[in-house]
Every structure is written in C-alpha cells, then in structure tokens.
Amino acid sequence: MRIRESQWQKVSSRLESHTSSSSPVPATLMAYLAANLRNVSRQPGTLLRLHRTFATMAPGLATKYEINADMGEGFGRWKMGPDEELMPFLDAANIACGFHAGDPSIMLKTIRLCKQHGVKAGAHPGLQDLFGFGRRKMDVDPQDLYAMVLYQVGALKAMLDAEGVELSHIKPHGELYFYMQRDKTIMKTVLEACAVFSVPVYACQNPQQQAMCDEMGVPFQGEVYVDVNYSPEGTIVPVKPGQKITPEMCYARASSAAMHDTGKDVDGREFKYGFDGKPFSVCLHSDLPSVLENAKIVRRAVDEANKAKFHSGAHL
C-alpha cells in the first residue's frame, strides 16, 4: 500500500507530541517510532494501528466523566439558553458556528466564557438551517457538506486562535448527526472534514461511528444523553409529548451510566452502553427550560462517579 507523505507527517507529528514524560507510552519508545516510522510502517497494517493508538491519546478526549453542552446558540438579539449561568457547571462546550445558530459576535463571546471558566471549547457545526435550528432533514451533496464543515470549524478555530484557546473537539449538531447515522457516505464525508483538525469527534455512543473513526484515525469520544430518551435500538429520540424529564431522572441516568454502564430505553428495558470503564461525556441540552437544574444535579452525579471511579476531586 502506498502511503502519502501527508499521512507520514500526520503520524510523525503525533508521535513527536507524545514523547514527553507524561505520555502513557514510554518516551523512549515513542522517540524510536518517530525516528524510524518509515521502516516500522513497512509491515502491513502498522500505520493504521499507529493511527488507532494515537486516537486514544488525543488531548480533547475525556480523562474522567465530564459534562458538555451546546452553547452560543443564539443569533443577533435572539438568545438561546442561559450560557453565562450554565458554563460554570461544564467541562466542555460545543460552540455553534453560524449555520444552525450563532453569529461571529456570539461565537467570540462564548469562547471568552470558556476561557474564563476553564471549559474546553469545541466546534458545533450543523446544516445550513437557521430557520429550523439545524433540526430539519435536508439532502446535501457530500462535497458541499465537506466544505460546510471545514468552513464552520475553520471560522471558530480562527477565533480560538485569536483568543489563545485550543480547539478541543468537534461535535456535529442535530440533524447533521442523524444524517451521518443514516448515510455512511455522509458520515465518512463529515469525519474526513473533522480529521483535518486532528481533534476528537463527540457523538452519542454508537459502534458504527466509532468503527469508522477508528478506521480513519479520528479520535472518538462517546457520550451519554440524560435529558432525552433512547429507542430500543439504542438511538436517541425526542421525549414523548406530555412526558417530562426531571432533574432527578437526569441524576439517576448519569449515575447509572457511570457506575454500572447501563441505561434504560423508552420502554423501560435496561441496556449496556458499552464504555467498558472508559470515561465518557454527559451531554445536556441548553435549550431546555430545566437545563440549569439538570446541570446542577448531573454535576453532582458526575463528581460522585469521578471520586468513586477515578479518585478525582469535585469540579471547581
């Protein structure tokens, strides 16, 4: 198999970035691999294995249970979600990039909020659908979609660079995420655009996307959703009309996922998430009226689980 020069450079740079003493792989081994990458990679499949190894070391991945939320989703004078009040409870923020919500001023303001509270700043690209908040189905040519994701994440990254903040991760929004699950060509297209930025992609825990991320060397960060429901097939679904997800339910769901790797579907049947002890990110929807109450109690559940599982102190 012919390996492109860009692939050599990408893997080599990852190797070099992990030669510090804090690396989970011995620094001497990492340095050796970096210096001898071409010889090592003559063996079939070695380059792919290296990609997969470094995909588990990406800086934006959760090192313990964490909370993320979609932020900066207003537009102009229109405000969506209590961003200022919510940010202190978060570990990671997914910042709208202007297509489904957000505008340049709101993006910059949200970045500065992340910086103020020490919250990881990620990109939240969506379909070009301001009127429908990025939640309406639409068909998009894969080439156009590739450009759309690059455009949105690139715009946010320019602002992050200006503020001296790292791009932590990318999380596709709303219908873009569901589009990826329905169409593997679309999934591959979006992940190819995400791969340009060499950061993890956040998504609801699912084996299909994780497998494609592994194949492409894109770090995958699995999530748990506690303020919506799961179908019997394991996909996230809207809450039924008349049903209310209470903060207490959010607490129970977050705690069960962290302590037992289990959840319940919309019919009440228990299922396994499949994290196998790995840390995950709990997603909260900032557009829900109860989001602040949800965040406070889920923060408690996450801190309790981190103390029990990872001997980590409370979120500050």
PDB file of C-alpha atoms in Angstrom:
ATOM      1  CA  MET A   1       0.000   0.000   0.000  1.00  0.00           C
ATOM      2  CA  ARG A   2       1.383   3.399  -0.983  1.00  0.00           C
ATOM      3  CA  ILE A   3       1.434   5.849   1.937  1.00  0.00           C
ATOM      4  CA  ARG A   4       1.038   9.525   1.134  1.00  0.00           C
ATOM      5  CA  GLU A   5       3.581  11.994   2.504  1.00  0.00           C
ATOM      6  CA  SER A   6       0.809  13.820   4.366  1.00  0.00           C
ATOM      7  CA  GLN A   7      -0.006  10.611   6.244  1.00  0.00           C
ATOM      8  CA  TRP A   8       3.639  10.180   7.257  1.00  0.00           C
ATOM      9  CA  GLN A   9       3.727  13.738   8.515  1.00  0.00           C
ATOM     10  CA  LYS A  10       0.485  13.396  10.478  1.00  0.00           C
ATOM     11  CA  VAL A  11       1.539  10.222  12.279  1.00  0.00           C
ATOM     12  CA  SER A  12       5.076  11.502  12.840  1.00  0.00           C
ATOM     13  CA  SER A  13       3.795  14.713  14.398  1.00  0.00           C
ATOM     14  CA  ARG A  14       1.549  12.720  16.705  1.00  0.00           C
ATOM     15  CA  LEU A  15       4.496  10.594  17.745  1.00  0.00           C
ATOM     16  CA  GLU A  16       6.628  13.630  18.461  1.00  0.00           C
ATOM     17  CA  SER A  17       3.862  15.238  20.517  1.00  0.00           C
ATOM     18  CA  HIS A  18       3.760  12.206  22.815  1.00  0.00           C
ATOM     19  CA  THR A  19       7.470  11.906  23.608  1.00  0.00           C
ATOM     20  CA  SER A  20       7.089  13.772  26.902  1.00  0.00           C
ATOM     21  CA  SER A  21       7.384  12.005  30.243  1.00  0.00           C
ATOM     22  CA  SER A  22       3.621  12.393  30.754  1.00  0.00           C
ATOM     23  CA  SER A  23       2.854  10.205  27.744  1.00  0.00           C
ATOM     24  CA  PRO A  24       1.034   6.925  28.520  1.00  0.00           C
ATOM     25  CA  VAL A  25       3.589   5.237  26.227  1.00  0.00           C
ATOM     26  CA  PRO A  26       7.271   5.291  27.299  1.00  0.00           C
ATOM     27  CA  ALA A  27       9.020   8.328  25.836  1.00  0.00           C
ATOM     28  CA  THR A  28      11.970   6.275  24.591  1.00  0.00           C
ATOM     29  CA  LEU A  29       9.667   4.019  22.572  1.00  0.00           C
ATOM     30  CA  MET A  30       7.784   6.987  21.154  1.00  0.00           C
ATOM     31  CA  ALA A  31      11.025   8.671  20.118  1.00  0.00           C
ATOM     32  CA  TYR A  32      12.217   5.472  18.447  1.00  0.00           C
ATOM     33  CA  LEU A  33       8.994   5.121  16.487  1.00  0.00           C
ATOM     34  CA  ALA A  34       9.116   8.762  15.431  1.00  0.00           C
ATOM     35  CA  ALA A  35      12.658   8.350  14.126  1.00  0.00           C
ATOM     36  CA  ASN A  36      12.024   5.004  12.429  1.00  0.00           C
ATOM     37  CA  LEU A  37       8.446   5.435  11.276  1.00  0.00           C
ATOM     38  CA  ARG A  38       9.050   4.561   7.634  1.00  0.00           C
ATOM     39  CA  ASN A  39      10.780   1.286   8.493  1.00  0.00           C
ATOM     40  CA  VAL A  40       8.188   0.354  11.120  1.00  0.00           C
ATOM     41  CA  SER A  41       5.318   1.047   8.731  1.00  0.00           C
ATOM     42  CA  ARG A  42       6.524  -1.301   6.005  1.00  0.00           C
ATOM     43  CA  GLN A  43       4.618  -4.025   7.796  1.00  0.00           C
ATOM     44  CA  PRO A  44       1.002  -4.270   6.556  1.00  0.00           C
ATOM     45  CA  GLY A  45      -1.488  -2.535   8.810  1.00  0.00           C
ATOM     46  CA  THR A  46       1.099  -0.846  11.031  1.00  0.00           C
ATOM     47  CA  LEU A  47       0.172   2.696  10.006  1.00  0.00           C
ATOM     48  CA  LEU A  48      -3.493   2.033  10.769  1.00  0.00           C
ATOM     49  CA  ARG A  49      -2.592   0.583  14.165  1.00  0.00           C
ATOM     50  CA  LEU A  50      -0.493   3.659  14.927  1.00  0.00           C
ATOM     51  CA  HIS A  51      -3.399   5.927  13.974  1.00  0.00           C
ATOM     52  CA  ARG A  52      -5.692   3.969  16.288  1.00  0.00           C
ATOM     53  CA  THR A  53      -3.192   4.110  19.136  1.00  0.00           C
ATOM     54  CA  PHE A  54      -2.824   7.870  18.967  1.00  0.00           C
ATOM     55  CA  ALA A  55      -6.560   8.325  18.537  1.00  0.00           C
ATOM     56  CA  THR A  56      -6.886   7.140  22.144  1.00  0.00           C
ATOM     57  CA  MET A  57      -4.351   9.745  23.338  1.00  0.00           C
ATOM     58  CA  ALA A  58      -5.881  12.891  21.832  1.00  0.00           C
ATOM     59  CA  PRO A  59      -5.815  15.851  24.250  1.00  0.00           C
ATOM     60  CA  GLY A  60      -9.531  16.612  23.799  1.00  0.00           C
ATOM     61  CA  LEU A  61     -10.695  13.197  24.993  1.00  0.00           C
ATOM     62  CA  ALA A  62     -12.291  12.882  28.417  1.00  0.00           C
ATOM     63  CA  THR A  63      -9.883  11.714  31.106  1.00  0.00           C
ATOM     64  CA  LYS A  64     -12.749  11.291  33.575  1.00  0.00           C
ATOM     65  CA  TYR A  65     -16.524  11.627  33.400  1.00  0.00           C
ATOM     66  CA  GLU A  66     -17.439  15.087  32.169  1.00  0.00           C
ATOM     67  CA  ILE A  67     -20.374  17.268  31.119  1.00  0.00           C
ATOM     68  CA  ASN A  68     -20.755  19.006  27.773  1.00  0.00           C
ATOM     69  CA  ALA A  69     -23.474  21.241  26.373  1.00  0.00           C
ATOM     70  CA  ASP A  70     -24.273  23.030  23.124  1.00  0.00           C
ATOM     71  CA  MET A  71     -23.557  26.717  23.640  1.00  0.00           C
ATOM     72  CA  GLY A  72     -23.674  30.027  21.799  1.00  0.00           C
ATOM     73  CA  GLU A  73     -26.869  29.057  20.010  1.00  0.00           C
ATOM     74  CA  GLY A  74     -28.479  32.476  19.901  1.00  0.00           C
ATOM     75  CA  PHE A  75     -28.458  34.735  16.868  1.00  0.00           C
ATOM     76  CA  GLY A  76     -28.243  38.506  16.867  1.00  0.00           C
ATOM     77  CA  ARG A  77     -30.629  39.757  19.544  1.00  0.00           C
ATOM     78  CA  TRP A  78     -32.199  36.320  19.928  1.00  0.00           C
ATOM     79  CA  LYS A  79     -30.894  34.453  22.993  1.00  0.00           C
ATOM     80  CA  MET A  80     -30.978  30.678  23.337  1.00  0.00           C
ATOM     81  CA  GLY A  81     -30.051  29.113  26.651  1.00  0.00           C
ATOM     82  CA  PRO A  82     -28.555  30.563  29.849  1.00  0.00           C
ATOM     83  CA  ASP A  83     -24.938  30.356  28.688  1.00  0.00           C
ATOM     84  CA  GLU A  84     -23.424  32.566  31.392  1.00  0.00           C
ATOM     85  CA  GLU A  85     -25.153  30.691  34.217  1.00  0.00           C
ATOM     86  CA  LEU A  86     -24.588  27.244  32.702  1.00  0.00           C
ATOM     87  CA  MET A  87     -20.901  27.486  31.810  1.00  0.00           C
ATOM     88  CA  PRO A  88     -19.556  27.008  35.395  1.00  0.00           C
ATOM     89  CA  PHE A  89     -21.115  23.522  35.525  1.00  0.00           C
ATOM     90  CA  LEU A  90     -19.499  22.321  32.283  1.00  0.00           C
ATOM     91  CA  ASP A  91     -16.260  20.645  31.311  1.00  0.00           C
ATOM     92  CA  ALA A  92     -16.716  21.112  27.558  1.00  0.00           C
ATOM     93  CA  ALA A  93     -18.747  23.483  25.393  1.00  0.00           C
ATOM     94  CA  ASN A  94     -19.868  22.794  21.831  1.00  0.00           C
ATOM     95  CA  ILE A  95     -19.978  26.221  20.201  1.00  0.00           C
ATOM     96  CA  ALA A  96     -22.425  26.861  17.352  1.00  0.00           C
ATOM     97  CA  CYS A  97     -20.591  28.055  14.246  1.00  0.00           C
ATOM     98  CA  GLY A  98     -23.192  30.171  12.447  1.00  0.00           C
ATOM     99  CA  PHE A  99     -25.073  27.709  10.238  1.00  0.00           C
ATOM    100  CA  HIS A 100     -27.802  26.396  12.550  1.00  0.00           C
ATOM    101  CA  ALA A 101     -27.267  29.101  15.189  1.00  0.00           C
ATOM    102  CA  GLY A 102     -24.673  31.533  16.428  1.00  0.00           C
ATOM    103  CA  ASP A 103     -23.038  34.516  14.782  1.00  0.00           C
ATOM    104  CA  PRO A 104     -19.497  35.934  14.911  1.00  0.00           C
ATOM    105  CA  SER A 105     -20.104  38.073  17.993  1.00  0.00           C
ATOM    106  CA  ILE A 106     -21.809  35.269  19.912  1.00  0.00           C
ATOM    107  CA  MET A 107     -19.072  32.818  18.914  1.00  0.00           C
ATOM    108  CA  LEU A 108     -16.379  35.138  20.262  1.00  0.00           C
ATOM    109  CA  LYS A 109     -18.336  35.838  23.437  1.00  0.00           C
ATOM    110  CA  THR A 110     -18.795  32.107  24.053  1.00  0.00           C
ATOM    111  CA  ILE A 111     -15.092  31.437  23.528  1.00  0.00           C
ATOM    112  CA  ARG A 112     -14.290  34.066  26.132  1.00  0.00           C
ATOM    113  CA  LEU A 113     -16.745  32.447  28.543  1.00  0.00           C
ATOM    114  CA  CYS A 114     -14.958  29.126  28.034  1.00  0.00           C
ATOM    115  CA  LYS A 115     -11.642  30.815  28.707  1.00  0.00           C
ATOM    116  CA  GLN A 116     -12.978  32.486  31.847  1.00  0.00           C
ATOM    117  CA  HIS A 117     -14.273  29.227  33.323  1.00  0.00           C
ATOM    118  CA  GLY A 118     -11.580  26.846  32.079  1.00  0.00           C
ATOM    119  CA  VAL A 119     -14.019  24.936  29.872  1.00  0.00           C
ATOM    120  CA  LYS A 120     -12.873  23.050  26.771  1.00  0.00           C
ATOM    121  CA  ALA A 121     -14.025  24.811  23.599  1.00  0.00           C
ATOM    122  CA  GLY A 122     -15.258  22.642  20.746  1.00  0.00           C
ATOM    123  CA  ALA A 123     -16.940  23.316  17.414  1.00  0.00           C
ATOM    124  CA  HIS A 124     -20.610  22.509  16.869  1.00  0.00           C
ATOM    125  CA  PRO A 125     -21.150  22.571  13.088  1.00  0.00           C
ATOM    126  CA  GLY A 126     -24.612  21.988  11.677  1.00  0.00           C
ATOM    127  CA  LEU A 127     -26.627  22.043   8.493  1.00  0.00           C
ATOM    128  CA  GLN A 128     -27.279  25.448   6.931  1.00  0.00           C
ATOM    129  CA  ASP A 129     -30.690  25.831   8.544  1.00  0.00           C
ATOM    130  CA  LEU A 130     -31.123  28.848  10.811  1.00  0.00           C
ATOM    131  CA  PHE A 131     -34.906  28.782  10.484  1.00  0.00           C
ATOM    132  CA  GLY A 132     -35.136  25.146  11.578  1.00  0.00           C
ATOM    133  CA  PHE A 133     -32.305  25.314  14.139  1.00  0.00           C
ATOM    134  CA  GLY A 134     -30.444  22.653  12.170  1.00  0.00           C
ATOM    135  CA  ARG A 135     -33.023  20.012  13.018  1.00  0.00           C
ATOM    136  CA  ARG A 136     -34.792  19.637   9.674  1.00  0.00           C
ATOM    137  CA  LYS A 137     -33.957  16.890   7.204  1.00  0.00           C
ATOM    138  CA  MET A 138     -32.292  18.014   4.003  1.00  0.00           C
ATOM    139  CA  ASP A 139     -30.227  16.404   1.278  1.00  0.00           C
ATOM    140  CA  VAL A 140     -26.757  17.873   0.806  1.00  0.00           C
ATOM    141  CA  ASP A 141     -24.150  16.894  -1.754  1.00  0.00           C
ATOM    142  CA  PRO A 142     -21.207  15.292   0.096  1.00  0.00           C
ATOM    143  CA  GLN A 143     -18.715  17.702  -1.468  1.00  0.00           C
ATOM    144  CA  ASP A 144     -20.789  20.654  -0.310  1.00  0.00           C
ATOM    145  CA  LEU A 145     -21.113  19.156   3.153  1.00  0.00           C
ATOM    146  CA  TYR A 146     -17.358  18.639   3.396  1.00  0.00           C
ATOM    147  CA  ALA A 147     -16.853  22.319   2.591  1.00  0.00           C
ATOM    148  CA  MET A 148     -19.565  23.364   5.071  1.00  0.00           C
ATOM    149  CA  VAL A 149     -17.908  21.548   7.963  1.00  0.00           C
ATOM    150  CA  LEU A 150     -14.468  22.933   7.085  1.00  0.00           C
ATOM    151  CA  TYR A 151     -15.945  26.425   6.804  1.00  0.00           C
ATOM    152  CA  GLN A 152     -17.670  26.338  10.182  1.00  0.00           C
ATOM    153  CA  VAL A 153     -14.910  24.713  12.198  1.00  0.00           C
ATOM    154  CA  GLY A 154     -12.297  26.844  10.464  1.00  0.00           C
ATOM    155  CA  ALA A 155     -14.146  30.030  11.387  1.00  0.00           C
ATOM    156  CA  LEU A 156     -14.359  29.015  15.028  1.00  0.00           C
ATOM    157  CA  LYS A 157     -10.722  27.954  15.095  1.00  0.00           C
ATOM    158  CA  ALA A 158      -9.639  31.362  13.798  1.00  0.00           C
ATOM    159  CA  MET A 159     -11.428  32.988  16.729  1.00  0.00           C
ATOM    160  CA  LEU A 160      -9.993  30.461  19.166  1.00  0.00           C
ATOM    161  CA  ASP A 161      -6.507  31.191  17.857  1.00  0.00           C
ATOM    162  CA  ALA A 162      -7.093  34.906  18.340  1.00  0.00           C
ATOM    163  CA  GLU A 163      -8.018  34.256  21.983  1.00  0.00           C
ATOM    164  CA  GLY A 164      -5.194  31.794  22.616  1.00  0.00           C
ATOM    165  CA  VAL A 165      -7.602  28.891  23.182  1.00  0.00           C
ATOM    166  CA  GLU A 166      -7.180  25.389  21.755  1.00  0.00           C
ATOM    167  CA  LEU A 167      -9.837  23.744  19.613  1.00  0.00           C
ATOM    168  CA  SER A 168     -10.736  20.801  21.850  1.00  0.00           C
ATOM    169  CA  HIS A 169     -13.181  18.754  19.786  1.00  0.00           C
ATOM    170  CA  ILE A 170     -15.901  18.751  17.137  1.00  0.00           C
ATOM    171  CA  LYS A 171     -19.487  17.682  17.699  1.00  0.00           C
ATOM    172  CA  PRO A 172     -21.941  17.626  14.763  1.00  0.00           C
ATOM    173  CA  HIS A 173     -25.273  19.220  15.628  1.00  0.00           C
ATOM    174  CA  GLY A 174     -28.811  17.916  15.434  1.00  0.00           C
ATOM    175  CA  GLU A 175     -29.866  16.691  12.021  1.00  0.00           C
ATOM    176  CA  LEU A 176     -26.269  16.610  10.782  1.00  0.00           C
ATOM    177  CA  TYR A 177     -25.560  13.921  13.382  1.00  0.00           C
ATOM    178  CA  PHE A 178     -28.670  11.933  12.414  1.00  0.00           C
ATOM    179  CA  TYR A 179     -27.818  12.342   8.714  1.00  0.00           C
ATOM    180  CA  MET A 180     -24.453  10.744   9.465  1.00  0.00           C
ATOM    181  CA  GLN A 181     -26.142   7.778  11.126  1.00  0.00           C
ATOM    182  CA  ARG A 182     -28.496   7.214   8.173  1.00  0.00           C
ATOM    183  CA  ASP A 183     -25.917   7.588   5.409  1.00  0.00           C
ATOM    184  CA  LYS A 184     -22.418   6.145   5.707  1.00  0.00           C
ATOM    185  CA  THR A 185     -21.180   8.292   2.802  1.00  0.00           C
ATOM    186  CA  ILE A 186     -22.239  11.380   4.730  1.00  0.00           C
ATOM    187  CA  MET A 187     -20.617  10.024   7.887  1.00  0.00           C
ATOM    188  CA  LYS A 188     -17.350   9.478   6.049  1.00  0.00           C
ATOM    189  CA  THR A 189     -17.530  12.938   4.480  1.00  0.00           C
ATOM    190  CA  VAL A 190     -18.082  14.697   7.801  1.00  0.00           C
ATOM    191  CA  LEU A 191     -15.337  12.708   9.510  1.00  0.00           C
ATOM    192  CA  GLU A 192     -12.910  13.487   6.674  1.00  0.00           C
ATOM    193  CA  ALA A 193     -13.542  17.183   7.272  1.00  0.00           C
ATOM    194  CA  CYS A 194     -13.145  16.725  11.030  1.00  0.00           C
ATOM    195  CA  ALA A 195      -9.878  14.823  10.516  1.00  0.00           C
ATOM    196  CA  VAL A 196      -8.301  17.978   9.086  1.00  0.00           C
ATOM    197  CA  PHE A 197      -8.316  19.487  12.581  1.00  0.00           C
ATOM    198  CA  SER A 198      -6.854  16.447  14.409  1.00  0.00           C
ATOM    199  CA  VAL A 199      -9.223  16.660  17.381  1.00  0.00           C
ATOM    200  CA  PRO A 200     -11.753  14.190  18.807  1.00  0.00           C
ATOM    201  CA  VAL A 201     -15.280  13.929  17.461  1.00  0.00           C
ATOM    202  CA  TYR A 202     -18.014  13.760  20.104  1.00  0.00           C
ATOM    203  CA  ALA A 203     -21.131  11.686  19.459  1.00  0.00           C
ATOM    204  CA  CYS A 204     -23.697   9.537  21.185  1.00  0.00           C
ATOM    205  CA  GLN A 205     -22.022   6.209  21.918  1.00  0.00           C
ATOM    206  CA  ASN A 206     -22.548   4.022  18.855  1.00  0.00           C
ATOM    207  CA  PRO A 207     -20.392   1.251  17.369  1.00  0.00           C
ATOM    208  CA  GLN A 208     -20.867   2.293  13.722  1.00  0.00           C
ATOM    209  CA  GLN A 209     -19.369   5.756  14.073  1.00  0.00           C
ATOM    210  CA  GLN A 210     -16.696   4.580  16.471  1.00  0.00           C
ATOM    211  CA  ALA A 211     -15.612   1.902  13.980  1.00  0.00           C
ATOM    212  CA  MET A 212     -15.359   4.430  11.145  1.00  0.00           C
ATOM    213  CA  CYS A 213     -13.440   6.834  13.369  1.00  0.00           C
ATOM    214  CA  ASP A 214     -11.028   4.028  14.240  1.00  0.00           C
ATOM    215  CA  GLU A 215     -10.505   3.225  10.567  1.00  0.00           C
ATOM    216  CA  MET A 216      -9.793   6.876   9.770  1.00  0.00           C
ATOM    217  CA  GLY A 217      -7.626   7.568  12.811  1.00  0.00           C
ATOM    218  CA  VAL A 218     -10.108  10.118  14.168  1.00  0.00           C
ATOM    219  CA  PRO A 219     -10.384  10.124  17.982  1.00  0.00           C
ATOM    220  CA  PHE A 220     -13.934   9.260  19.071  1.00  0.00           C
ATOM    221  CA  GLN A 221     -15.487  10.477  22.316  1.00  0.00           C
ATOM    222  CA  GLY A 222     -18.636   8.655  23.325  1.00  0.00           C
ATOM    223  CA  GLU A 223     -21.470  10.483  25.041  1.00  0.00           C
ATOM    224  CA  VAL A 224     -24.458   9.708  27.235  1.00  0.00           C
ATOM    225  CA  TYR A 225     -27.660  11.721  26.911  1.00  0.00           C
ATOM    226  CA  VAL A 226     -29.679  12.091  30.092  1.00  0.00           C
ATOM    227  CA  ASP A 227     -32.338  14.663  29.126  1.00  0.00           C
ATOM    228  CA  VAL A 228     -33.737  12.786  26.103  1.00  0.00           C
ATOM    229  CA  ASN A 229     -34.763   9.157  25.590  1.00  0.00           C
ATOM    230  CA  TYR A 230     -33.184   6.142  23.911  1.00  0.00           C
ATOM    231  CA  SER A 231     -35.008   3.884  21.473  1.00  0.00           C
ATOM    232  CA  PRO A 232     -34.894   0.077  21.851  1.00  0.00           C
ATOM    233  CA  GLU A 233     -32.298   0.178  19.050  1.00  0.00           C
ATOM    234  CA  GLY A 234     -30.042   2.402  21.150  1.00  0.00           C
ATOM    235  CA  THR A 235     -30.537   5.659  19.253  1.00  0.00           C
ATOM    236  CA  ILE A 236     -31.538   8.934  20.894  1.00  0.00           C
ATOM    237  CA  VAL A 237     -35.156  10.000  20.377  1.00  0.00           C
ATOM    238  CA  PRO A 238     -37.199  13.048  21.420  1.00  0.00           C
ATOM    239  CA  VAL A 239     -39.138  12.954  24.658  1.00  0.00           C
ATOM    240  CA  LYS A 240     -42.742  11.839  24.145  1.00  0.00           C
ATOM    241  CA  PRO A 241     -45.430  14.555  24.275  1.00  0.00           C
ATOM    242  CA  GLY A 242     -46.598  15.020  27.834  1.00  0.00           C
ATOM    243  CA  GLN A 243     -43.504  13.363  29.312  1.00  0.00           C
ATOM    244  CA  LYS A 244     -41.125  15.434  31.380  1.00  0.00           C
ATOM    245  CA  ILE A 245     -37.533  14.516  32.095  1.00  0.00           C
ATOM    246  CA  THR A 246     -36.934  15.755  35.630  1.00  0.00           C
ATOM    247  CA  PRO A 247     -33.568  16.700  37.149  1.00  0.00           C
ATOM    248  CA  GLU A 248     -33.882  13.648  39.395  1.00  0.00           C
ATOM    249  CA  MET A 249     -34.222  11.436  36.318  1.00  0.00           C
ATOM    250  CA  CYS A 250     -31.127  13.074  34.819  1.00  0.00           C
ATOM    251  CA  TYR A 251     -29.195  12.341  38.010  1.00  0.00           C
ATOM    252  CA  ALA A 252     -30.278   8.696  38.044  1.00  0.00           C
ATOM    253  CA  ARG A 253     -29.390   8.234  34.378  1.00  0.00           C
ATOM    254  CA  ALA A 254     -25.953   9.830  34.714  1.00  0.00           C
ATOM    255  CA  SER A 255     -25.174   7.834  37.841  1.00  0.00           C
ATOM    256  CA  SER A 256     -26.323   4.534  36.319  1.00  0.00           C
ATOM    257  CA  ALA A 257     -24.233   5.107  33.198  1.00  0.00           C
ATOM    258  CA  ALA A 258     -21.103   5.976  35.168  1.00  0.00           C
ATOM    259  CA  MET A 259     -21.352   3.391  37.920  1.00  0.00           C
ATOM    260  CA  HIS A 260     -22.896   0.461  36.032  1.00  0.00           C
ATOM    261  CA  ASP A 261     -22.547   1.259  32.289  1.00  0.00           C
ATOM    262  CA  THR A 262     -26.321   0.856  31.981  1.00  0.00           C
ATOM    263  CA  GLY A 263     -29.294   2.875  30.806  1.00  0.00           C
ATOM    264  CA  LYS A 264     -32.965   2.271  30.059  1.00  0.00           C
ATOM    265  CA  ASP A 265     -34.720   2.682  26.737  1.00  0.00           C
ATOM    266  CA  VAL A 266     -38.045   4.406  26.186  1.00  0.00           C
ATOM    267  CA  ASP A 267     -39.863   1.155  27.020  1.00  0.00           C
ATOM    268  CA  GLY A 268     -38.045   0.755  30.324  1.00  0.00           C
ATOM    269  CA  ARG A 269     -35.720  -2.042  29.222  1.00  0.00           C
ATOM    270  CA  GLU A 270     -32.159  -1.926  30.502  1.00  0.00           C
ATOM    271  CA  PHE A 271     -29.246  -1.833  28.061  1.00  0.00           C
ATOM    272  CA  LYS A 272     -25.465  -1.578  28.193  1.00  0.00           C
ATOM    273  CA  TYR A 273     -23.725   1.491  26.781  1.00  0.00           C
ATOM    274  CA  GLY A 274     -20.506  -0.409  26.144  1.00  0.00           C
ATOM    275  CA  PHE A 275     -17.997   2.037  27.617  1.00  0.00           C
ATOM    276  CA  ASP A 276     -16.263  -0.791  29.492  1.00  0.00           C
ATOM    277  CA  GLY A 277     -14.907   1.507  32.183  1.00  0.00           C
ATOM    278  CA  LYS A 278     -13.727   4.266  29.829  1.00  0.00           C
ATOM    279  CA  PRO A 279     -14.685   7.835  30.736  1.00  0.00           C
ATOM    280  CA  PHE A 280     -17.482   9.432  28.748  1.00  0.00           C
ATOM    281  CA  SER A 281     -19.106  12.826  28.361  1.00  0.00           C
ATOM    282  CA  VAL A 282     -22.661  13.569  29.513  1.00  0.00           C
ATOM    283  CA  CYS A 283     -24.497  15.831  27.083  1.00  0.00           C
ATOM    284  CA  LEU A 284     -27.042  18.373  28.316  1.00  0.00           C
ATOM    285  CA  HIS A 285     -29.297  20.394  26.027  1.00  0.00           C
ATOM    286  CA  SER A 286     -29.006  24.074  26.875  1.00  0.00           C
ATOM    287  CA  ASP A 287     -32.306  24.940  25.154  1.00  0.00           C
ATOM    288  CA  LEU A 288     -34.384  23.016  27.714  1.00  0.00           C
ATOM    289  CA  PRO A 289     -36.167  25.159  30.337  1.00  0.00           C
ATOM    290  CA  SER A 290     -34.806  22.967  33.145  1.00  0.00           C
ATOM    291  CA  VAL A 291     -31.190  22.949  31.957  1.00  0.00           C
ATOM    292  CA  LEU A 292     -29.755  24.769  34.991  1.00  0.00           C
ATOM    293  CA  GLU A 293     -31.455  22.406  37.430  1.00  0.00           C
ATOM    294  CA  ASN A 294     -30.355  19.473  35.278  1.00  0.00           C
ATOM    295  CA  ALA A 295     -26.774  20.739  35.182  1.00  0.00           C
ATOM    296  CA  LYS A 296     -26.527  21.211  38.938  1.00  0.00           C
ATOM    297  CA  ILE A 297     -27.701  17.711  39.774  1.00  0.00           C
ATOM    298  CA  VAL A 298     -25.816  15.987  36.943  1.00  0.00           C
ATOM    299  CA  ARG A 299     -22.684  17.811  38.097  1.00  0.00           C
ATOM    300  CA  ARG A 300     -23.169  16.131  41.467  1.00  0.00           C
ATOM    301  CA  ALA A 301     -23.650  12.709  39.857  1.00  0.00           C
ATOM    302  CA  VAL A 302     -20.551  13.126  37.698  1.00  0.00           C
ATOM    303  CA  ASP A 303     -18.410  14.339  40.606  1.00  0.00           C
ATOM    304  CA  GLU A 304     -19.546  11.418  42.757  1.00  0.00           C
ATOM    305  CA  ALA A 305     -18.738   8.937  39.992  1.00  0.00           C
ATOM    306  CA  ASN A 306     -15.338  10.513  39.342  1.00  0.00           C
ATOM    307  CA  LYS A 307     -14.481  10.253  43.024  1.00  0.00           C
ATOM    308  CA  ALA A 308     -15.531   6.608  43.111  1.00  0.00           C
ATOM    309  CA  LYS A 309     -14.012   5.530  39.798  1.00  0.00           C
ATOM    310  CA  PHE A 310     -11.050   7.822  39.208  1.00  0.00           C
ATOM    311  CA  HIS A 311     -10.378   9.180  42.728  1.00  0.00           C
ATOM    312  CA  SER A 312     -10.866  12.649  41.305  1.00  0.00           C
ATOM    313  CA  GLY A 313     -11.915  15.710  43.280  1.00  0.00           C
ATOM    314  CA  ALA A 314     -15.056  17.730  42.670  1.00  0.00           C
ATOM    315  CA  HIS A 315     -15.437  20.042  39.698  1.00  0.00           C
ATOM    316  CA  LEU A 316     -14.402  23.587  40.591  1.00  0.00           C
TER     317      LEU A 316
END
